[in-house]
mmCIF file of C-alpha atoms in Angstrom:
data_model
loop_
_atom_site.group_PDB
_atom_site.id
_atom_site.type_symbol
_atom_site.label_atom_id
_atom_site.label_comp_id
_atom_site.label_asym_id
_atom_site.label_seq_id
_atom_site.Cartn_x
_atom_site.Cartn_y
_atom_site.Cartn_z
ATOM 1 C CA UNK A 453 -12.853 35.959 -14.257
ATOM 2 C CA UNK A 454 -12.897 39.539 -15.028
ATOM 3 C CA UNK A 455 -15.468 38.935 -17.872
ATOM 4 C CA UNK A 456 -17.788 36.471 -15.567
ATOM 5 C CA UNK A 457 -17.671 39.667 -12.767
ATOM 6 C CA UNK A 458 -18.594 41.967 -15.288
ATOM 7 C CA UNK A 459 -21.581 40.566 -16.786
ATOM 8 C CA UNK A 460 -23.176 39.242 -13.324
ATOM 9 C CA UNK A 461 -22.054 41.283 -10.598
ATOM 10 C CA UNK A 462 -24.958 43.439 -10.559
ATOM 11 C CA UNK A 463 -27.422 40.704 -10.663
ATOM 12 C CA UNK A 464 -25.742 38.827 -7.834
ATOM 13 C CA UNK A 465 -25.920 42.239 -6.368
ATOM 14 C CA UNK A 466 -29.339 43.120 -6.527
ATOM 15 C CA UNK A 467 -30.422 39.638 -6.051
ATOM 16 C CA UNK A 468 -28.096 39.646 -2.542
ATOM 17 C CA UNK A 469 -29.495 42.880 -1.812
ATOM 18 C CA UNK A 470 -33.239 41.854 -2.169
ATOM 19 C CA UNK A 471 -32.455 38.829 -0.086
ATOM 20 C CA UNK A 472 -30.193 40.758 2.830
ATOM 21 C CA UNK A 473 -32.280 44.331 2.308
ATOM 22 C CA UNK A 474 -28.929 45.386 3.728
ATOM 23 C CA UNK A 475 -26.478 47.207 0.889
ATOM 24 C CA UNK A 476 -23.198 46.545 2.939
ATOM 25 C CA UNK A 477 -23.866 43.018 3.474
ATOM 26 C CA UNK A 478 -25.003 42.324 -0.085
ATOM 27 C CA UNK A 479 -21.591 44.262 -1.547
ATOM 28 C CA UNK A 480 -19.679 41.650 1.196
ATOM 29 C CA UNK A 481 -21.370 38.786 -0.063
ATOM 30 C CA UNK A 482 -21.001 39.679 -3.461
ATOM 31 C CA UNK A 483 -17.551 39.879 -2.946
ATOM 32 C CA UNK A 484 -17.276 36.660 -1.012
ATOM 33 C CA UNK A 485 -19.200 34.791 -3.701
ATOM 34 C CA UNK A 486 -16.713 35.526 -6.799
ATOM 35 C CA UNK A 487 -13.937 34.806 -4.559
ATOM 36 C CA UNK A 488 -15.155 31.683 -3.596
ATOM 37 C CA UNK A 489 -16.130 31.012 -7.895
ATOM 38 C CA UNK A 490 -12.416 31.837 -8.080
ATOM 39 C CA UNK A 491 -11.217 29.277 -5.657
ATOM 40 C CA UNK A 492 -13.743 27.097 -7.177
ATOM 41 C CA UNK A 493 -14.252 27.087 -10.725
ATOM 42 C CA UNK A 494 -12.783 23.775 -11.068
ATOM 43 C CA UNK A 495 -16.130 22.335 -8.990
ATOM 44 C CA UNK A 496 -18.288 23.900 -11.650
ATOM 45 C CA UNK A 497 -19.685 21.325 -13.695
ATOM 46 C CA UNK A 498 -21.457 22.871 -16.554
ATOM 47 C CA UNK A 499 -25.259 21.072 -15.333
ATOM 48 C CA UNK A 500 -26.442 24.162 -15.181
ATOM 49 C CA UNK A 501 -25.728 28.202 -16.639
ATOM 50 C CA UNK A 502 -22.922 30.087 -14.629
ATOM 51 C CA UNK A 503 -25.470 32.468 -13.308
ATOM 52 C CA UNK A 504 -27.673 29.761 -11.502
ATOM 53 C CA UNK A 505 -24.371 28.521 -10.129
ATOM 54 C CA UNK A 506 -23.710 32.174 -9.187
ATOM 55 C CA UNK A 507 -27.030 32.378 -8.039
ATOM 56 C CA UNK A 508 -27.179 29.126 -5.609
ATOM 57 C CA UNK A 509 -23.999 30.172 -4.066
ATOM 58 C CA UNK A 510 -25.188 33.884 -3.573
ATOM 59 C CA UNK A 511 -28.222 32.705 -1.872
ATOM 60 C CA UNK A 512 -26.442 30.297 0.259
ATOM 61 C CA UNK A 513 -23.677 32.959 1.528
ATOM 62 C CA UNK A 514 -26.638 35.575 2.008
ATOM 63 C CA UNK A 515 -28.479 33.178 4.349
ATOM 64 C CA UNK A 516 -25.524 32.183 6.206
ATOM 65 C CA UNK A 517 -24.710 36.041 6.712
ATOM 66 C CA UNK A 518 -28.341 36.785 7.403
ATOM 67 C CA UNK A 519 -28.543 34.345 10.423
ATOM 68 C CA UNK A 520 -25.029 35.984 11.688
ATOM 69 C CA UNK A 521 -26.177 39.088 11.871
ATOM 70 C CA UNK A 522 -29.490 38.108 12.985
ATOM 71 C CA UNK A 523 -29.664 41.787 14.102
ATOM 72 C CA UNK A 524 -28.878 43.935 11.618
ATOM 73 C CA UNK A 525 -31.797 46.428 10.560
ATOM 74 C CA UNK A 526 -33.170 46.238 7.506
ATOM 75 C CA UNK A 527 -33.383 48.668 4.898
ATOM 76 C CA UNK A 528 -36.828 48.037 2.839
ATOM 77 C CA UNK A 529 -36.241 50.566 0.043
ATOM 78 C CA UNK A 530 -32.199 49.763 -0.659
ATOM 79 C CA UNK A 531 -33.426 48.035 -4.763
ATOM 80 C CA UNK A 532 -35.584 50.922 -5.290
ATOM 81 C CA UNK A 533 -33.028 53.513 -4.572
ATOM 82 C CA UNK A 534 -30.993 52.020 -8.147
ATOM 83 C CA UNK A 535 -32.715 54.661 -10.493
ATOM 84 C CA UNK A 536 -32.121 54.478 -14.287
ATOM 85 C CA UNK A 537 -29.550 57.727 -15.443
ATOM 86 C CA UNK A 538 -31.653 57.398 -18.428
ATOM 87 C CA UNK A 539 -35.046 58.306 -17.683
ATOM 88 C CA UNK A 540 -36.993 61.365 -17.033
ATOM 89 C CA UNK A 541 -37.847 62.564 -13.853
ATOM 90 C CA UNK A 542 -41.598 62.203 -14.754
ATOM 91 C CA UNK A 543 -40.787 58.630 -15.437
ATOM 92 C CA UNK A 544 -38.068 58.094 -12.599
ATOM 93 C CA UNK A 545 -41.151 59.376 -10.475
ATOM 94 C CA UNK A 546 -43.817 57.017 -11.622
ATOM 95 C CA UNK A 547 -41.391 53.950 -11.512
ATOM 96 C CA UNK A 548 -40.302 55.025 -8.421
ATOM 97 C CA UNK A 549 -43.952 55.547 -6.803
ATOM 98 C CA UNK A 550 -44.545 52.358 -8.127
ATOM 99 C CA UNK A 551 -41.426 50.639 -6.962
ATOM 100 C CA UNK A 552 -42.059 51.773 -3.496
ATOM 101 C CA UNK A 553 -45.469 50.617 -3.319
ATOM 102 C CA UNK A 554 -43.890 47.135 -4.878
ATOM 103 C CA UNK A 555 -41.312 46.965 -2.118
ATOM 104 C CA UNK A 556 -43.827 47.488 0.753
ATOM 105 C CA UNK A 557 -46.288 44.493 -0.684
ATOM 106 C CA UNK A 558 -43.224 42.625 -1.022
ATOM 107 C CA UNK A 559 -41.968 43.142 2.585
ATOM 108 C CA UNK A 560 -45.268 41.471 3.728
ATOM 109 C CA UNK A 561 -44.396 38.308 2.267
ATOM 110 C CA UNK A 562 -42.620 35.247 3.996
ATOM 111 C CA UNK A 563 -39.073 35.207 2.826
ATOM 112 C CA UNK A 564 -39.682 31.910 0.951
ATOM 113 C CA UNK A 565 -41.910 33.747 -1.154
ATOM 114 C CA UNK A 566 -40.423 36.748 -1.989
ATOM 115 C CA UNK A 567 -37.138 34.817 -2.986
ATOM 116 C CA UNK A 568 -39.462 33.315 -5.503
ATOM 117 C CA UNK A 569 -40.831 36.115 -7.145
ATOM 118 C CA UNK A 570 -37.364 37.723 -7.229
ATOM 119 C CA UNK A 571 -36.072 34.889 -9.006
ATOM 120 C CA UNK A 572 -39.134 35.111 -11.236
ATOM 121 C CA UNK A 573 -39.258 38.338 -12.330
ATOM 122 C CA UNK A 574 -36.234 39.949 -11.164
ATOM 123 C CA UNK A 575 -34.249 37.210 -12.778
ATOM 124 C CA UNK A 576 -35.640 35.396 -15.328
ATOM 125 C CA UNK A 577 -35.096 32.214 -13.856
ATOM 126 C CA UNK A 578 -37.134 28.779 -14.697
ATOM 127 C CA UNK A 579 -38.816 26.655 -12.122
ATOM 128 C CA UNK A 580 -36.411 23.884 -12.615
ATOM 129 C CA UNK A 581 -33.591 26.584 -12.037
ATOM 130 C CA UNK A 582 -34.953 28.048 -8.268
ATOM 131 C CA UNK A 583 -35.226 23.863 -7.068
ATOM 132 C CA UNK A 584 -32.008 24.145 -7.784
ATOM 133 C CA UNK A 585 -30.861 27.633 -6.486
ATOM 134 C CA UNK A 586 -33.124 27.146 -3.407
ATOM 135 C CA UNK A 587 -32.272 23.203 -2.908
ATOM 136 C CA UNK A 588 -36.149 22.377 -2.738
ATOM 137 C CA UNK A 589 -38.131 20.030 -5.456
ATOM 138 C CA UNK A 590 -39.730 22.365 -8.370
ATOM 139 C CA UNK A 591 -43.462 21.229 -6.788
ATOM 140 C CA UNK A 592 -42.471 23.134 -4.566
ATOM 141 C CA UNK A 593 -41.273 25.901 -6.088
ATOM 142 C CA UNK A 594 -44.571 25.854 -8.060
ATOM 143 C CA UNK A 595 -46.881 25.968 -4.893
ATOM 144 C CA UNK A 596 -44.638 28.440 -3.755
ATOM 145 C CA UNK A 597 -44.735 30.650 -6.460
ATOM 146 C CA UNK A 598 -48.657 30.292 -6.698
ATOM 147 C CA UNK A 599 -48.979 31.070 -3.169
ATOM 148 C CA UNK A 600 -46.592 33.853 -3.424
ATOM 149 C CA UNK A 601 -48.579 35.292 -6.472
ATOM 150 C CA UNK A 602 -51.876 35.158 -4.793
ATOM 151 C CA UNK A 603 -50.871 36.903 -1.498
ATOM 152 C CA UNK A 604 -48.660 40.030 -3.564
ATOM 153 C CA UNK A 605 -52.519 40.238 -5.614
ATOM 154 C CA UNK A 606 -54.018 40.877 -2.523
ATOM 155 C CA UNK A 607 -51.478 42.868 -0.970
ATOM 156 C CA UNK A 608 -51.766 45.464 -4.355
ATOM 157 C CA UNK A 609 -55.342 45.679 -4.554
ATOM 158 C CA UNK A 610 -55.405 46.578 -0.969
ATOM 159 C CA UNK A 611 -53.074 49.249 -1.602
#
């Protein structure tokens, strides 16, 4: 368990936090999610990898906290606040300029399609992986995707 926290916590994290924009709720969902992979590893079948497991729940306990606190602001630039101790400030400056002009495209979007793209980009993941982390058929996730795409090229050009 300790090993499983340690190499996906922060993905779950970030992922959470992308989906919540909310940095206490993501850390208490994190934290609900690898209790509940505690209390369930037994269900875990091995159809998929861990993380997509980890994933599917994360989303699932996200959205079920999102629609309980229906009212909770939102903070837009919470994943663009994690800055890289490694880089220089001319470079933490460019990547952050750039991450902030990111987040704002990416706040225009529908929340269908900005879960996409994070699981794109921000996580690697395959079609076939998001039908099954979202729970929707991977035509879907394709038009999705393609829409998504589309709408974040004309929300950057504009900017």
């Amino acid at each position: 368990m300790q090993e499983l926290y340690a190499r996906h916590h922060v993905r779950v994290y970030r992922f959470v936090l992308r989906l919540t924009q909310d940095r206490p709720l993501a850390e208490n969902v994190v934290s609900d999610v690898f209790i509940d992979v505690w209390r369930q590893a037994g269900s875990f079948k091995g159809k998929s990898r861990p993380s997509t497991w980890l994933l599917a729940m994360a989303r699932h306990k996200a959205l079920s906290a999102l629609r309980a606190h229906a009212d909770a602001q939102l903070d837009d630039n919470a994943a663009a606040s994690l800055v890289d101790p490694t880089d220089s400030a001319v470079t933490m400056i460019g990547k952050r300029d750039r991450s902030a002009t990111i987040q704002i495209c990416l706040a225009q979007l529908s929340a269908v399609h900005r879960e996409v793209l994070d699981l794109v980009y921000y996580h690697q993941r395959s079609v076939d992986e998001i039908a099954e982390i979202v729970g929707a058929p991977a035509s879907t996730v394709k038009k999705r995707m393609f829409y998504a795409r589309k709408r974040m090229e004309k929300l950057l050009d504009a900017v």
